[in-house]
Amino acid sequence: MANAPDIKKLAVIGCGSMGGGLALLFAEKGLEVLLNDPSEETMDGILSQAKDGGIGDRISEYKDYKTLCKNLGSPKVFLF
């Protein structure tokens, strides 16, 4: 069996109730999470919850895909 890639970062595109919850869980498990959502209010809510939970340093918001992809590294893992 081939070795699985070592994933340290992932992008969550759409962080409503389901995507936001998953983003928080991934961050709790030590992954760096890059968020993108059309609603800044939604992203701010997830960032606030992350900060309150002590994982605010693992979640960041990106307003455009180009910057998000540039900061994601490799392998690029997206959750839609």
XYZ file of N, CA, C and O in Angstrom:
320
model
N 0.850 -1.174 0.000
C 0.000 0.000 0.000
C 0.898 1.239 0.000
O 1.850 1.339 0.749
N 0.547 2.208 -0.821
C 1.313 3.455 -0.928
C 1.133 4.293 0.332
O 0.103 4.220 1.002
N 2.139 5.080 0.627
C 2.047 5.983 1.779
C 1.077 7.113 1.476
O 1.075 7.666 0.381
N 0.276 7.467 2.447
C -0.659 8.578 2.295
C 0.111 9.889 2.429
O 1.088 9.968 3.166
N -0.324 10.921 1.702
C 0.363 12.221 1.836
C 0.177 12.793 3.238
O -0.836 12.553 3.892
N 1.159 13.528 3.699
C 1.094 14.178 5.001
C 0.373 15.514 4.832
O 0.946 16.480 4.332
N -0.884 15.547 5.211
C -1.704 16.744 5.028
C -1.655 17.585 6.296
O -2.026 17.128 7.372
N -1.179 18.821 6.144
C -1.095 19.744 7.280
C -2.052 20.916 7.131
O -2.363 21.596 8.091
N -2.512 21.174 5.888
C -3.420 22.285 5.603
C -4.538 21.786 4.705
O -4.329 20.895 3.881
N -5.696 22.410 4.850
C -6.785 22.169 3.911
C -7.642 23.410 3.813
O -7.627 24.262 4.700
N -8.361 23.505 2.713
C -9.246 24.644 2.479
C -10.692 24.192 2.608
O -11.056 23.136 2.106
N -11.487 24.988 3.297
C -12.925 24.745 3.391
C -13.605 25.872 2.622
O -13.508 27.041 2.989
N -14.262 25.483 1.532
C -14.979 26.442 0.693
C -16.459 26.333 1.055
O -17.090 25.308 0.813
N -16.979 27.376 1.652
C -18.358 27.354 2.142
C -18.346 26.945 3.602
O -18.145 25.780 3.918
N -18.502 27.894 4.482
C -18.391 27.572 5.909
C -19.670 27.919 6.654
O -19.642 28.589 7.670
N -20.775 27.411 6.119
C -22.045 27.522 6.832
C -22.032 26.582 8.018
O -20.965 26.258 8.553
N -23.168 26.073 8.429
C -23.206 25.229 9.626
C -22.369 23.962 9.464
O -21.631 23.583 10.385
N -22.443 23.309 8.327
C -21.685 22.068 8.147
C -20.207 22.337 7.874
O -19.326 21.767 8.530
N -19.907 23.204 6.919
C -18.516 23.509 6.600
C -17.795 24.170 7.752
O -16.633 23.870 8.029
N -18.474 25.045 8.464
C -17.870 25.711 9.614
C -17.561 24.735 10.737
O -16.498 24.792 11.351
N -18.495 23.830 10.984
C -18.266 22.815 12.012
C -17.092 21.918 11.665
O -16.262 21.598 12.520
N -17.015 21.511 10.409
C -15.887 20.684 9.974
C -14.570 21.444 10.081
O -13.551 20.884 10.495
N -14.580 22.721 9.711
C -13.366 23.537 9.809
C -12.870 23.575 11.253
O -11.672 23.415 11.513
N -13.779 23.767 12.195
C -13.402 23.804 13.605
C -12.858 22.457 14.080
O -11.869 22.394 14.814
N -13.481 21.378 13.637
C -13.001 20.043 14.030
C -11.611 19.754 13.473
O -10.754 19.210 14.180
N -11.381 20.094 12.213
C -10.055 19.887 11.624
C -9.004 20.700 12.373
O -7.906 20.213 12.643
N -9.340 21.932 12.722
C -8.400 22.780 13.463
C -8.122 22.198 14.853
O -6.987 22.220 15.327
N -9.157 21.665 15.505
C -8.959 21.032 16.814
C -7.998 19.853 16.729
O -7.278 19.560 17.681
N -7.985 19.180 15.592
C -7.100 18.027 15.398
C -5.706 18.431 14.933
O -4.872 17.584 14.642
N -5.450 19.747 14.831
C -4.111 20.225 14.538
C -3.845 20.662 13.114
O -2.738 21.080 12.796
N -4.845 20.575 12.239
C -4.652 21.024 10.864
C -4.822 22.535 10.762
O -5.593 23.134 11.522
N -4.126 23.128 9.816
C -4.332 24.536 9.506
C -5.455 24.607 8.480
O -5.428 23.906 7.473
N -6.452 25.432 8.741
C -7.640 25.517 7.892
C -7.739 26.894 7.268
O -7.676 27.905 7.957
N -7.894 26.919 5.941
C -8.079 28.155 5.190
C -9.545 28.222 4.785
O -10.059 27.294 4.161
N -10.228 29.290 5.167
C -11.666 29.440 4.910
C -11.940 30.364 3.731
O -11.236 31.347 3.533
N -13.012 30.037 3.012
C -13.541 30.938 1.992
C -15.042 30.784 1.974
O -15.563 29.659 1.965
N -15.745 31.910 2.013
C -17.201 31.916 1.953
C -17.624 33.270 1.404
O -16.963 34.276 1.674
N -18.721 33.311 0.648
C -19.183 34.606 0.133
C -19.570 35.587 1.243
O -19.507 36.791 1.059
N -19.930 35.064 2.400
C -20.367 35.914 3.507
C -19.230 36.143 4.503
O -18.781 35.213 5.174
N -18.789 37.391 4.607
C -17.769 37.725 5.607
C -18.307 37.493 7.012
O -17.556 37.097 7.907
N -19.577 37.729 7.197
C -20.204 37.523 8.509
C -20.094 36.059 8.946
O -19.796 35.769 10.106
N -20.300 35.151 8.006
C -20.183 33.727 8.311
C -18.750 33.370 8.695
O -18.506 32.671 9.682
N -17.781 33.861 7.917
C -16.377 33.579 8.228
C -15.996 34.185 9.575
O -15.294 33.549 10.362
N -16.465 35.401 9.856
C -16.165 36.044 11.135
C -16.702 35.218 12.306
O -16.065 35.118 13.357
N -17.874 34.614 12.119
C -18.448 33.772 13.169
C -17.589 32.553 13.458
O -17.367 32.197 14.624
N -17.078 31.910 12.412
C -16.210 30.740 12.593
C -14.900 31.158 13.250
O -14.399 30.498 14.165
N -14.337 32.278 12.791
C -13.089 32.769 13.390
C -13.272 33.100 14.869
O -12.391 32.836 15.688
N -14.422 33.662 15.226
C -14.720 33.987 16.617
C -14.816 32.715 17.461
O -14.267 32.651 18.568
N -15.503 31.705 16.931
C -15.612 30.432 17.656
C -14.243 29.784 17.825
O -13.944 29.226 18.886
N -13.416 29.875 16.782
C -12.072 29.303 16.851
C -11.244 30.013 17.921
O -10.548 29.370 18.711
N -11.340 31.326 17.946
C -10.593 32.109 18.946
C -11.054 31.744 20.352
O -10.225 31.530 21.239
N -12.367 31.658 20.553
C -12.913 31.302 21.862
C -12.485 29.900 22.289
O -12.333 29.625 23.468
N -12.301 29.008 21.320
C -11.910 27.629 21.606
C -10.409 27.416 21.688
O -9.936 26.289 21.831
N -9.625 28.500 21.544
C -8.178 28.387 21.651
C -7.489 27.843 20.411
O -6.334 27.437 20.469
N -8.208 27.844 19.278
C -7.618 27.332 18.030
C -7.619 28.401 16.940
O -7.497 28.093 15.760
N -7.745 29.650 17.347
C -7.814 30.754 16.395
C -6.582 30.897 15.526
O -6.655 31.407 14.414
N -5.445 30.401 16.000
C -4.217 30.497 15.210
C -4.160 29.466 14.086
O -3.279 29.525 13.241
N -5.108 28.530 14.052
C -5.122 27.484 13.025
C -6.139 27.734 11.915
O -6.218 26.954 10.974
N -6.930 28.793 12.029
C -7.950 29.079 11.026
C -7.751 30.499 10.505
O -7.610 31.436 11.284
N -7.754 30.637 9.188
C -7.619 31.959 8.578
C -8.607 32.088 7.422
O -9.004 31.095 6.822
N -8.983 33.320 7.126
C -9.961 33.559 6.062
C -9.282 34.114 4.818
O -8.293 34.834 4.908
N -9.830 33.749 3.679
C -9.342 34.227 2.385
C -10.546 34.637 1.557
O -11.511 33.891 1.434
N -10.455 35.837 0.997
C -11.593 36.380 0.261
C -11.560 36.031 -1.220
O -12.549 36.193 -1.914
N -10.408 35.553 -1.714
C -10.340 35.182 -3.125
C -9.596 33.853 -3.262
O -8.753 33.497 -2.447
N -9.949 33.120 -4.312
C -9.388 31.787 -4.526
C -7.899 31.818 -4.853
O -7.161 30.925 -4.461
N -7.460 32.841 -5.564
C -6.058 32.921 -5.958
C -5.151 32.979 -4.728
O -4.169 32.230 -4.625
N -5.464 33.835 -3.795
C -4.666 33.967 -2.574
C -4.780 32.704 -1.725
O -3.786 32.235 -1.170
N -5.967 32.145 -1.643
C -6.164 30.925 -0.883
C -5.283 29.809 -1.439
O -4.547 29.156 -0.701
N -5.330 29.590 -2.744
C -4.545 28.526 -3.373
C -3.048 28.760 -3.203
O -2.286 27.818 -2.990
N -2.636 30.004 -3.290
C -1.218 30.351 -3.135
C -0.715 29.990 -1.736
O 0.428 29.566 -1.564
N -1.563 30.125 -0.731
C -1.183 29.864 0.650
C -1.456 28.432 1.114
O -1.098 28.064 2.223
N -2.073 27.638 0.261
C -2.472 26.281 0.664
C -1.303 25.300 0.650
O -1.260 24.387 1.457
N -0.352 25.492 -0.216
C 0.759 24.541 -0.277
C 0.365 23.298 -1.053
O -0.574 23.288 -1.819
N 1.114 22.221 -0.814
C 0.881 20.988 -1.541
C 0.965 19.813 -0.573
O 1.809 19.829 0.320
N 0.127 18.823 -0.678
C -0.942 18.665 -1.659
C -2.100 19.611 -1.338
O -2.320 19.962 -0.195
N -2.792 20.024 -2.376
C -3.940 20.917 -2.195
C -5.189 20.082 -1.901
O -5.601 19.279 -2.704
N -5.733 20.292 -0.725
C -6.920 19.555 -0.299
C -8.040 20.557 -0.070
O -7.890 21.503 0.706
N -9.140 20.339 -0.788
C -10.299 21.237 -0.698
C -11.498 20.450 -0.187
O -11.723 19.309 -0.569
N -12.278 21.080 0.664
C -13.536 20.535 1.129
C -14.608 21.536 0.732
O -14.580 22.694 1.147
N -15.539 21.097 -0.117
C -16.619 21.964 -0.594
C -17.906 21.639 0.127
O -18.227 20.511 0.329
